[in-house]
Amino acid sequence: MSTSFERFQKRKLISSYFSVVLSIGLVLFLLGILGLLVLNTKKLADHFKEQITISVFLKDNAKEVEVDQLQKSLAMAEYTKKATYVSKEQAAEQHSEEIGENFLDFLGYNPLKNSIDVQLKADYVSTEKIAEIAEEISSRDYIEEVSYDKPLITLLNDNVKKISFWILVASGIFTFIAVLLINSSIRLSIYSKRFIIKTMQMVGATKTFIRRPFIWTNIKLGVLGAVLALIALGFVIYYVNINFPELNLFQDPTILIFLFASVFFLGVLISFISTFFATQRFLNLRTDDLYY
């Protein structure tokens, strides 16, 4: 009979520990995903900004040496990520593919211009800086026009600011929720042992002595939960890096080390604080209040 009861108690204890580890792991995993997004917000924003292209259209009488010099100077400019020469023939082929028919057969001639497409570095993608760059380029005599999508640039910058702000707000809210969830899981596990806590206190055990085993046990559970979260987070980062190589998640390992260390530290810290206050609460309760 006693053996059966002991087995039941052991299964119950393991089930309680498992639920705490699982809840801590899931919450820390989601917190890690959000942290990854926060730390890479600028990188994501820069990726979209660097898709912006300035098209420099050349006059038909532009000399080949002038075009070569212009392309080289643009490629070496501090604001340029990439400069690509596009002939009027290449532009016609691209346009025909986009509209699904050869417009040259209808017109009888090619109205397009030779051009150089300039992809800018993210730091220079703003309305003011692009206007200065366009003015500088268009000062040359053999430049027909410098074209770029001004409304798109304004919209992109505005949206990047809004998204960055709301990501920070969501991070703060989710961190608060994560603390509450982990705290609730640990408090429930300690609640089942409230009579043991009070019995130890009644026989003369100090509060520090009573708290110590609970704190160490839940710190260990927090470490296990954090390790599970980090393993899952590692798989997610690997998957994202394989499918979206342009994000270069492994380019700066310091960011990933900081993220993993923060998740692990949070798991330990929240477990310690939650256990401390949960045990303190039951230590301060009167014996009659334990039944409610």
PDB file of C-alpha atoms in Angstrom:
ATOM      1  CA  MET A   1       0.000   0.000   0.000  1.00  0.00           C
ATOM      2  CA  SER A   2       2.743   2.432   0.995  1.00  0.00           C
ATOM      3  CA  THR A   3       4.773   1.491  -2.092  1.00  0.00           C
ATOM      4  CA  SER A   4       1.823   2.234  -4.348  1.00  0.00           C
ATOM      5  CA  PHE A   5       1.310   5.595  -2.635  1.00  0.00           C
ATOM      6  CA  GLU A   6       4.997   6.449  -2.947  1.00  0.00           C
ATOM      7  CA  ARG A   7       4.901   5.666  -6.653  1.00  0.00           C
ATOM      8  CA  PHE A   8       1.841   7.873  -7.027  1.00  0.00           C
ATOM      9  CA  GLN A   9       3.568  10.707  -5.185  1.00  0.00           C
ATOM     10  CA  LYS A  10       6.695  10.266  -7.294  1.00  0.00           C
ATOM     11  CA  ARG A  11       4.703  10.369 -10.560  1.00  0.00           C
ATOM     12  CA  LYS A  12       2.857  13.424  -9.312  1.00  0.00           C
ATOM     13  CA  LEU A  13       6.141  15.148  -8.440  1.00  0.00           C
ATOM     14  CA  ILE A  14       7.691  14.311 -11.838  1.00  0.00           C
ATOM     15  CA  SER A  15       4.540  15.542 -13.596  1.00  0.00           C
ATOM     16  CA  SER A  16       4.714  18.795 -11.630  1.00  0.00           C
ATOM     17  CA  TYR A  17       8.385  19.310 -12.485  1.00  0.00           C
ATOM     18  CA  PHE A  18       7.762  18.456 -16.141  1.00  0.00           C
ATOM     19  CA  SER A  19       4.963  21.021 -16.440  1.00  0.00           C
ATOM     20  CA  VAL A  20       7.174  23.714 -14.868  1.00  0.00           C
ATOM     21  CA  VAL A  21      10.107  22.922 -17.189  1.00  0.00           C
ATOM     22  CA  LEU A  22       7.827  22.836 -20.241  1.00  0.00           C
ATOM     23  CA  SER A  23       6.115  26.117 -19.409  1.00  0.00           C
ATOM     24  CA  ILE A  24       9.439  27.836 -18.710  1.00  0.00           C
ATOM     25  CA  GLY A  25      10.915  26.425 -21.935  1.00  0.00           C
ATOM     26  CA  LEU A  26       7.979  27.525 -24.116  1.00  0.00           C
ATOM     27  CA  VAL A  27       7.855  31.020 -22.643  1.00  0.00           C
ATOM     28  CA  LEU A  28      11.628  31.517 -22.945  1.00  0.00           C
ATOM     29  CA  PHE A  29      11.565  30.165 -26.506  1.00  0.00           C
ATOM     30  CA  LEU A  30       8.929  32.710 -27.562  1.00  0.00           C
ATOM     31  CA  LEU A  31      10.824  35.412 -25.680  1.00  0.00           C
ATOM     32  CA  GLY A  32      13.998  34.388 -27.540  1.00  0.00           C
ATOM     33  CA  ILE A  33      12.207  34.604 -30.916  1.00  0.00           C
ATOM     34  CA  LEU A  34      11.014  38.095 -30.044  1.00  0.00           C
ATOM     35  CA  GLY A  35      14.523  39.025 -28.873  1.00  0.00           C
ATOM     36  CA  LEU A  36      15.944  37.752 -32.168  1.00  0.00           C
ATOM     37  CA  LEU A  37      13.481  39.964 -34.021  1.00  0.00           C
ATOM     38  CA  VAL A  38      14.344  43.003 -31.866  1.00  0.00           C
ATOM     39  CA  LEU A  39      18.102  42.539 -32.282  1.00  0.00           C
ATOM     40  CA  ASN A  40      17.731  42.123 -36.051  1.00  0.00           C
ATOM     41  CA  THR A  41      15.165  44.882 -36.632  1.00  0.00           C
ATOM     42  CA  LYS A  42      17.788  47.212 -38.107  1.00  0.00           C
ATOM     43  CA  LYS A  43      19.203  44.439 -40.280  1.00  0.00           C
ATOM     44  CA  LEU A  44      15.722  43.660 -41.632  1.00  0.00           C
ATOM     45  CA  ALA A  45      15.032  47.349 -42.230  1.00  0.00           C
ATOM     46  CA  ASP A  46      18.410  47.769 -43.977  1.00  0.00           C
ATOM     47  CA  HIS A  47      17.659  44.769 -46.202  1.00  0.00           C
ATOM     48  CA  PHE A  48      14.462  46.390 -47.498  1.00  0.00           C
ATOM     49  CA  LYS A  49      16.081  49.821 -47.813  1.00  0.00           C
ATOM     50  CA  GLU A  50      18.891  48.419 -49.942  1.00  0.00           C
ATOM     51  CA  GLN A  51      16.346  47.217 -52.512  1.00  0.00           C
ATOM     52  CA  ILE A  52      15.755  50.876 -53.421  1.00  0.00           C
ATOM     53  CA  THR A  53      17.290  51.693 -56.809  1.00  0.00           C
ATOM     54  CA  ILE A  54      18.220  54.988 -58.460  1.00  0.00           C
ATOM     55  CA  SER A  55      18.092  54.791 -62.259  1.00  0.00           C
ATOM     56  CA  VAL A  56      20.546  57.087 -64.042  1.00  0.00           C
ATOM     57  CA  PHE A  57      19.388  57.465 -67.676  1.00  0.00           C
ATOM     58  CA  LEU A  58      22.044  58.432 -70.213  1.00  0.00           C
ATOM     59  CA  LYS A  59      21.713  60.556 -73.327  1.00  0.00           C
ATOM     60  CA  ASP A  60      22.117  58.790 -76.668  1.00  0.00           C
ATOM     61  CA  ASN A  61      25.192  60.884 -77.485  1.00  0.00           C
ATOM     62  CA  ALA A  62      26.987  59.844 -74.251  1.00  0.00           C
ATOM     63  CA  LYS A  63      30.456  58.528 -75.065  1.00  0.00           C
ATOM     64  CA  GLU A  64      31.451  55.037 -74.003  1.00  0.00           C
ATOM     65  CA  VAL A  65      34.437  56.318 -72.024  1.00  0.00           C
ATOM     66  CA  GLU A  66      32.167  58.743 -70.144  1.00  0.00           C
ATOM     67  CA  VAL A  67      29.727  55.956 -69.311  1.00  0.00           C
ATOM     68  CA  ASP A  68      32.550  53.699 -68.081  1.00  0.00           C
ATOM     69  CA  GLN A  69      33.975  56.458 -65.906  1.00  0.00           C
ATOM     70  CA  LEU A  70      30.528  57.231 -64.496  1.00  0.00           C
ATOM     71  CA  GLN A  71      29.841  53.601 -63.648  1.00  0.00           C
ATOM     72  CA  LYS A  72      33.219  53.228 -61.923  1.00  0.00           C
ATOM     73  CA  SER A  73      32.796  56.452 -59.953  1.00  0.00           C
ATOM     74  CA  LEU A  74      29.292  55.437 -58.871  1.00  0.00           C
ATOM     75  CA  ALA A  75      30.464  51.946 -57.891  1.00  0.00           C
ATOM     76  CA  MET A  76      33.217  53.481 -55.711  1.00  0.00           C
ATOM     77  CA  ALA A  77      30.964  56.128 -54.128  1.00  0.00           C
ATOM     78  CA  GLU A  78      30.431  55.858 -50.365  1.00  0.00           C
ATOM     79  CA  TYR A  79      26.665  55.668 -50.769  1.00  0.00           C
ATOM     80  CA  THR A  80      26.666  52.847 -53.348  1.00  0.00           C
ATOM     81  CA  LYS A  81      26.135  49.179 -52.622  1.00  0.00           C
ATOM     82  CA  LYS A  82      26.034  48.137 -56.278  1.00  0.00           C
ATOM     83  CA  ALA A  83      26.062  49.919 -59.659  1.00  0.00           C
ATOM     84  CA  THR A  84      24.916  48.006 -62.775  1.00  0.00           C
ATOM     85  CA  TYR A  85      24.959  49.187 -66.384  1.00  0.00           C
ATOM     86  CA  VAL A  86      21.762  48.338 -68.303  1.00  0.00           C
ATOM     87  CA  SER A  87      21.772  48.878 -72.068  1.00  0.00           C
ATOM     88  CA  LYS A  88      18.604  49.957 -73.901  1.00  0.00           C
ATOM     89  CA  GLU A  89      18.449  46.478 -75.483  1.00  0.00           C
ATOM     90  CA  GLN A  90      18.565  44.755 -72.076  1.00  0.00           C
ATOM     91  CA  ALA A  91      15.934  47.150 -70.765  1.00  0.00           C
ATOM     92  CA  ALA A  92      13.691  46.360 -73.743  1.00  0.00           C
ATOM     93  CA  GLU A  93      14.013  42.605 -73.130  1.00  0.00           C
ATOM     94  CA  GLN A  94      13.167  43.021 -69.444  1.00  0.00           C
ATOM     95  CA  HIS A  95      10.173  45.228 -70.238  1.00  0.00           C
ATOM     96  CA  SER A  96       8.912  42.770 -72.863  1.00  0.00           C
ATOM     97  CA  GLU A  97       9.115  39.916 -70.325  1.00  0.00           C
ATOM     98  CA  GLU A  98       7.159  41.965 -67.780  1.00  0.00           C
ATOM     99  CA  ILE A  99       4.301  42.868 -70.141  1.00  0.00           C
ATOM    100  CA  GLY A 100       4.321  39.514 -71.934  1.00  0.00           C
ATOM    101  CA  GLU A 101       4.780  40.836 -75.476  1.00  0.00           C
ATOM    102  CA  ASN A 102       7.449  42.489 -77.618  1.00  0.00           C
ATOM    103  CA  PHE A 103       6.528  46.176 -77.696  1.00  0.00           C
ATOM    104  CA  LEU A 104       9.344  46.879 -80.221  1.00  0.00           C
ATOM    105  CA  ASP A 105       7.326  45.136 -82.947  1.00  0.00           C
ATOM    106  CA  PHE A 106       4.452  47.509 -82.294  1.00  0.00           C
ATOM    107  CA  LEU A 107       6.498  50.731 -82.029  1.00  0.00           C
ATOM    108  CA  GLY A 108       9.113  49.905 -84.628  1.00  0.00           C
ATOM    109  CA  TYR A 109      11.909  51.410 -82.544  1.00  0.00           C
ATOM    110  CA  ASN A 110      13.379  51.282 -79.030  1.00  0.00           C
ATOM    111  CA  PRO A 111      12.366  54.386 -77.001  1.00  0.00           C
ATOM    112  CA  LEU A 112      14.283  53.296 -73.896  1.00  0.00           C
ATOM    113  CA  LYS A 113      17.604  54.741 -72.744  1.00  0.00           C
ATOM    114  CA  ASN A 114      20.885  53.238 -71.629  1.00  0.00           C
ATOM    115  CA  SER A 115      21.037  53.484 -67.862  1.00  0.00           C
ATOM    116  CA  ILE A 116      22.985  52.686 -64.718  1.00  0.00           C
ATOM    117  CA  ASP A 117      21.004  51.217 -61.806  1.00  0.00           C
ATOM    118  CA  VAL A 118      22.455  52.253 -58.446  1.00  0.00           C
ATOM    119  CA  GLN A 119      21.504  50.339 -55.303  1.00  0.00           C
ATOM    120  CA  LEU A 120      22.158  52.487 -52.247  1.00  0.00           C
ATOM    121  CA  LYS A 121      23.468  51.552 -48.832  1.00  0.00           C
ATOM    122  CA  ALA A 122      20.765  51.597 -46.162  1.00  0.00           C
ATOM    123  CA  ASP A 123      22.199  54.620 -44.304  1.00  0.00           C
ATOM    124  CA  TYR A 124      21.686  56.788 -47.391  1.00  0.00           C
ATOM    125  CA  VAL A 125      18.080  55.796 -48.087  1.00  0.00           C
ATOM    126  CA  SER A 126      16.245  58.925 -47.003  1.00  0.00           C
ATOM    127  CA  THR A 127      14.417  61.567 -49.029  1.00  0.00           C
ATOM    128  CA  GLU A 128      16.983  64.291 -48.292  1.00  0.00           C
ATOM    129  CA  LYS A 129      20.126  62.228 -48.949  1.00  0.00           C
ATOM    130  CA  ILE A 130      18.787  60.668 -52.152  1.00  0.00           C
ATOM    131  CA  ALA A 131      17.776  64.118 -53.431  1.00  0.00           C
ATOM    132  CA  GLU A 132      21.363  65.326 -52.853  1.00  0.00           C
ATOM    133  CA  ILE A 133      22.797  62.246 -54.592  1.00  0.00           C
ATOM    134  CA  ALA A 134      20.432  62.660 -57.563  1.00  0.00           C
ATOM    135  CA  GLU A 135      21.342  66.341 -57.888  1.00  0.00           C
ATOM    136  CA  GLU A 136      25.056  65.540 -57.814  1.00  0.00           C
ATOM    137  CA  ILE A 137      24.741  62.829 -60.497  1.00  0.00           C
ATOM    138  CA  SER A 138      22.459  64.849 -62.798  1.00  0.00           C
ATOM    139  CA  SER A 139      24.992  67.729 -62.971  1.00  0.00           C
ATOM    140  CA  ARG A 140      26.850  65.878 -65.758  1.00  0.00           C
ATOM    141  CA  ASP A 141      26.031  66.943 -69.318  1.00  0.00           C
ATOM    142  CA  TYR A 142      25.479  63.426 -70.680  1.00  0.00           C
ATOM    143  CA  ILE A 143      22.863  62.523 -68.032  1.00  0.00           C
ATOM    144  CA  GLU A 144      19.305  62.567 -69.359  1.00  0.00           C
ATOM    145  CA  GLU A 145      17.485  61.996 -66.071  1.00  0.00           C
ATOM    146  CA  VAL A 146      17.929  60.569 -62.577  1.00  0.00           C
ATOM    147  CA  SER A 147      14.815  58.681 -61.536  1.00  0.00           C
ATOM    148  CA  TYR A 148      13.741  57.129 -58.213  1.00  0.00           C
ATOM    149  CA  ASP A 149      10.494  56.385 -56.391  1.00  0.00           C
ATOM    150  CA  LYS A 150      10.252  59.224 -53.883  1.00  0.00           C
ATOM    151  CA  PRO A 151       6.831  58.248 -52.385  1.00  0.00           C
ATOM    152  CA  LEU A 152       8.070  54.671 -51.836  1.00  0.00           C
ATOM    153  CA  ILE A 153      11.147  55.909 -49.952  1.00  0.00           C
ATOM    154  CA  THR A 154       9.021  58.135 -47.700  1.00  0.00           C
ATOM    155  CA  LEU A 155       6.564  55.312 -47.066  1.00  0.00           C
ATOM    156  CA  LEU A 156       9.377  52.820 -46.351  1.00  0.00           C
ATOM    157  CA  ASN A 157      11.096  55.071 -43.811  1.00  0.00           C
ATOM    158  CA  ASP A 158       7.807  55.872 -42.062  1.00  0.00           C
ATOM    159  CA  ASN A 159       6.846  52.211 -41.842  1.00  0.00           C
ATOM    160  CA  VAL A 160      10.290  51.201 -40.547  1.00  0.00           C
ATOM    161  CA  LYS A 161       9.953  53.731 -37.707  1.00  0.00           C
ATOM    162  CA  LYS A 162       6.430  52.538 -36.847  1.00  0.00           C
ATOM    163  CA  ILE A 163       7.350  48.845 -36.956  1.00  0.00           C
ATOM    164  CA  SER A 164      10.469  49.407 -34.819  1.00  0.00           C
ATOM    165  CA  PHE A 165       8.397  51.272 -32.215  1.00  0.00           C
ATOM    166  CA  TRP A 166       5.684  48.611 -32.006  1.00  0.00           C
ATOM    167  CA  ILE A 167       8.240  45.795 -31.839  1.00  0.00           C
ATOM    168  CA  LEU A 168       9.769  47.472 -28.774  1.00  0.00           C
ATOM    169  CA  VAL A 169       6.316  47.909 -27.213  1.00  0.00           C
ATOM    170  CA  ALA A 170       5.421  44.274 -27.929  1.00  0.00           C
ATOM    171  CA  SER A 171       8.759  43.174 -26.442  1.00  0.00           C
ATOM    172  CA  GLY A 172       8.037  44.991 -23.201  1.00  0.00           C
ATOM    173  CA  ILE A 173       4.502  43.586 -22.946  1.00  0.00           C
ATOM    174  CA  PHE A 174       5.564  40.052 -23.813  1.00  0.00           C
ATOM    175  CA  THR A 175       8.437  40.129 -21.321  1.00  0.00           C
ATOM    176  CA  PHE A 176       5.962  41.118 -18.602  1.00  0.00           C
ATOM    177  CA  ILE A 177       3.592  38.306 -19.635  1.00  0.00           C
ATOM    178  CA  ALA A 178       6.492  35.832 -19.715  1.00  0.00           C
ATOM    179  CA  VAL A 179       7.442  36.730 -16.140  1.00  0.00           C
ATOM    180  CA  LEU A 180       3.815  36.286 -15.024  1.00  0.00           C
ATOM    181  CA  LEU A 181       3.468  32.877 -16.713  1.00  0.00           C
ATOM    182  CA  ILE A 182       6.705  31.472 -15.285  1.00  0.00           C
ATOM    183  CA  ASN A 183       5.831  32.929 -11.890  1.00  0.00           C
ATOM    184  CA  SER A 184       2.394  31.280 -11.984  1.00  0.00           C
ATOM    185  CA  SER A 185       3.840  27.864 -12.883  1.00  0.00           C
ATOM    186  CA  ILE A 186       6.336  27.987 -10.021  1.00  0.00           C
ATOM    187  CA  ARG A 187       3.769  29.270  -7.529  1.00  0.00           C
ATOM    188  CA  LEU A 188       1.437  26.393  -8.404  1.00  0.00           C
ATOM    189  CA  SER A 189       4.217  23.851  -7.842  1.00  0.00           C
ATOM    190  CA  ILE A 190       5.029  25.402  -4.442  1.00  0.00           C
ATOM    191  CA  TYR A 191       1.341  25.708  -3.524  1.00  0.00           C
ATOM    192  CA  SER A 192       1.091  21.898  -3.406  1.00  0.00           C
ATOM    193  CA  LYS A 193       3.835  21.896  -0.741  1.00  0.00           C
ATOM    194  CA  ARG A 194       2.434  24.690   1.412  1.00  0.00           C
ATOM    195  CA  PHE A 195       1.647  22.335   4.303  1.00  0.00           C
ATOM    196  CA  ILE A 196       5.203  20.960   4.260  1.00  0.00           C
ATOM    197  CA  ILE A 197       6.510  24.558   4.405  1.00  0.00           C
ATOM    198  CA  LYS A 198       4.292  25.396   7.360  1.00  0.00           C
ATOM    199  CA  THR A 199       5.157  22.133   9.180  1.00  0.00           C
ATOM    200  CA  MET A 200       8.887  22.825   8.835  1.00  0.00           C
ATOM    201  CA  GLN A 201       8.312  26.345  10.145  1.00  0.00           C
ATOM    202  CA  MET A 202       6.323  25.068  13.149  1.00  0.00           C
ATOM    203  CA  VAL A 203       9.140  22.709  14.197  1.00  0.00           C
ATOM    204  CA  GLY A 204      11.606  25.597  14.280  1.00  0.00           C
ATOM    205  CA  ALA A 205      13.208  25.698  10.826  1.00  0.00           C
ATOM    206  CA  THR A 206      14.294  29.173   9.746  1.00  0.00           C
ATOM    207  CA  LYS A 207      12.845  30.829   6.653  1.00  0.00           C
ATOM    208  CA  THR A 208      16.216  30.707   4.896  1.00  0.00           C
ATOM    209  CA  PHE A 209      16.553  26.986   5.584  1.00  0.00           C
ATOM    210  CA  ILE A 210      13.024  26.306   4.268  1.00  0.00           C
ATOM    211  CA  ARG A 211      13.449  28.452   1.165  1.00  0.00           C
ATOM    212  CA  ARG A 212      16.851  27.077   0.116  1.00  0.00           C
ATOM    213  CA  PRO A 213      15.781  23.654  -1.301  1.00  0.00           C
ATOM    214  CA  PHE A 214      12.814  25.173  -3.121  1.00  0.00           C
ATOM    215  CA  ILE A 215      15.006  27.860  -4.691  1.00  0.00           C
ATOM    216  CA  TRP A 216      17.686  25.386  -5.806  1.00  0.00           C
ATOM    217  CA  THR A 217      15.121  22.961  -7.211  1.00  0.00           C
ATOM    218  CA  ASN A 218      13.332  25.629  -9.240  1.00  0.00           C
ATOM    219  CA  ILE A 219      16.608  27.167 -10.435  1.00  0.00           C
ATOM    220  CA  LYS A 220      17.521  23.721 -11.786  1.00  0.00           C
ATOM    221  CA  LEU A 221      14.104  23.525 -13.466  1.00  0.00           C
ATOM    222  CA  GLY A 222      14.663  27.023 -14.872  1.00  0.00           C
ATOM    223  CA  VAL A 223      18.040  25.935 -16.270  1.00  0.00           C
ATOM    224  CA  LEU A 224      16.441  22.878 -17.908  1.00  0.00           C
ATOM    225  CA  GLY A 225      13.679  25.036 -19.380  1.00  0.00           C
ATOM    226  CA  ALA A 226      16.228  27.555 -20.663  1.00  0.00           C
ATOM    227  CA  VAL A 227      18.320  24.778 -22.272  1.00  0.00           C
ATOM    228  CA  LEU A 228      15.228  23.410 -24.053  1.00  0.00           C
ATOM    229  CA  ALA A 229      14.345  26.927 -25.227  1.00  0.00           C
ATOM    230  CA  LEU A 230      17.885  27.538 -26.508  1.00  0.00           C
ATOM    231  CA  ILE A 231      17.943  24.241 -28.431  1.00  0.00           C
ATOM    232  CA  ALA A 232      14.637  25.094 -30.129  1.00  0.00           C
ATOM    233  CA  LEU A 233      15.820  28.657 -30.754  1.00  0.00           C
ATOM    234  CA  GLY A 234      19.032  27.334 -32.320  1.00  0.00           C
ATOM    235  CA  PHE A 235      17.037  25.211 -34.776  1.00  0.00           C
ATOM    236  CA  VAL A 236      14.872  28.215 -35.714  1.00  0.00           C
ATOM    237  CA  ILE A 237      17.913  30.442 -36.302  1.00  0.00           C
ATOM    238  CA  TYR A 238      19.555  27.731 -38.425  1.00  0.00           C
ATOM    239  CA  TYR A 239      16.363  27.290 -40.486  1.00  0.00           C
ATOM    240  CA  VAL A 240      15.943  31.047 -41.033  1.00  0.00           C
ATOM    241  CA  ASN A 241      19.598  31.453 -41.999  1.00  0.00           C
ATOM    242  CA  ILE A 242      19.324  28.625 -44.569  1.00  0.00           C
ATOM    243  CA  ASN A 243      16.127  29.955 -46.146  1.00  0.00           C
ATOM    244  CA  PHE A 244      16.914  33.675 -45.877  1.00  0.00           C
ATOM    245  CA  PRO A 245      20.706  33.910 -46.345  1.00  0.00           C
ATOM    246  CA  GLU A 246      20.493  37.644 -47.105  1.00  0.00           C
ATOM    247  CA  LEU A 247      19.824  38.284 -43.385  1.00  0.00           C
ATOM    248  CA  ASN A 248      23.295  36.915 -42.461  1.00  0.00           C
ATOM    249  CA  LEU A 249      22.252  35.919 -38.944  1.00  0.00           C
ATOM    250  CA  PHE A 250      25.668  34.368 -38.254  1.00  0.00           C
ATOM    251  CA  GLN A 251      27.545  37.415 -39.541  1.00  0.00           C
ATOM    252  CA  ASP A 252      27.849  38.869 -36.035  1.00  0.00           C
ATOM    253  CA  PRO A 253      28.049  35.982 -33.512  1.00  0.00           C
ATOM    254  CA  THR A 254      28.197  38.493 -30.640  1.00  0.00           C
ATOM    255  CA  ILE A 255      24.484  39.236 -31.107  1.00  0.00           C
ATOM    256  CA  LEU A 256      23.567  35.539 -30.938  1.00  0.00           C
ATOM    257  CA  ILE A 257      25.793  34.970 -27.885  1.00  0.00           C
ATOM    258  CA  PHE A 258      24.143  37.941 -26.158  1.00  0.00           C
ATOM    259  CA  LEU A 259      20.666  36.611 -27.055  1.00  0.00           C
ATOM    260  CA  PHE A 260      21.380  33.073 -25.802  1.00  0.00           C
ATOM    261  CA  ALA A 261      23.012  34.367 -22.605  1.00  0.00           C
ATOM    262  CA  SER A 262      20.047  36.695 -21.962  1.00  0.00           C
ATOM    263  CA  VAL A 263      17.495  33.895 -22.400  1.00  0.00           C
ATOM    264  CA  PHE A 264      19.470  31.592 -20.079  1.00  0.00           C
ATOM    265  CA  PHE A 265      19.958  34.330 -17.476  1.00  0.00           C
ATOM    266  CA  LEU A 266      16.246  35.241 -17.590  1.00  0.00           C
ATOM    267  CA  GLY A 267      15.266  31.625 -16.988  1.00  0.00           C
ATOM    268  CA  VAL A 268      17.465  31.437 -13.879  1.00  0.00           C
ATOM    269  CA  LEU A 269      16.597  34.917 -12.591  1.00  0.00           C
ATOM    270  CA  ILE A 270      12.814  34.599 -12.969  1.00  0.00           C
ATOM    271  CA  SER A 271      12.894  31.133 -11.359  1.00  0.00           C
ATOM    272  CA  PHE A 272      14.858  32.493  -8.385  1.00  0.00           C
ATOM    273  CA  ILE A 273      12.678  35.572  -7.848  1.00  0.00           C
ATOM    274  CA  SER A 274       9.383  33.685  -8.312  1.00  0.00           C
ATOM    275  CA  THR A 275      10.418  30.915  -5.914  1.00  0.00           C
ATOM    276  CA  PHE A 276      11.640  33.385  -3.308  1.00  0.00           C
ATOM    277  CA  PHE A 277       8.393  35.368  -3.197  1.00  0.00           C
ATOM    278  CA  ALA A 278       6.149  32.284  -3.521  1.00  0.00           C
ATOM    279  CA  THR A 279       7.768  30.576  -0.512  1.00  0.00           C
ATOM    280  CA  GLN A 280       7.794  33.875   1.391  1.00  0.00           C
ATOM    281  CA  ARG A 281       4.063  34.180   0.859  1.00  0.00           C
ATOM    282  CA  PHE A 282       3.304  30.788   2.387  1.00  0.00           C
ATOM    283  CA  LEU A 283       5.793  31.359   5.200  1.00  0.00           C
ATOM    284  CA  ASN A 284       3.918  34.521   6.178  1.00  0.00           C
ATOM    285  CA  LEU A 285       0.455  32.907   6.040  1.00  0.00           C
ATOM    286  CA  ARG A 286      -1.322  31.749   9.159  1.00  0.00           C
ATOM    287  CA  THR A 287      -2.045  28.021   9.371  1.00  0.00           C
ATOM    288  CA  ASP A 288      -5.798  28.574   8.937  1.00  0.00           C
ATOM    289  CA  ASP A 289      -5.218  30.527   5.703  1.00  0.00           C
ATOM    290  CA  LEU A 290      -3.490  27.550   4.052  1.00  0.00           C
ATOM    291  CA  TYR A 291      -6.855  25.896   3.421  1.00  0.00           C
ATOM    292  CA  TYR A 292      -8.090  28.762   1.208  1.00  0.00           C
TER     293      TYR A 292
END
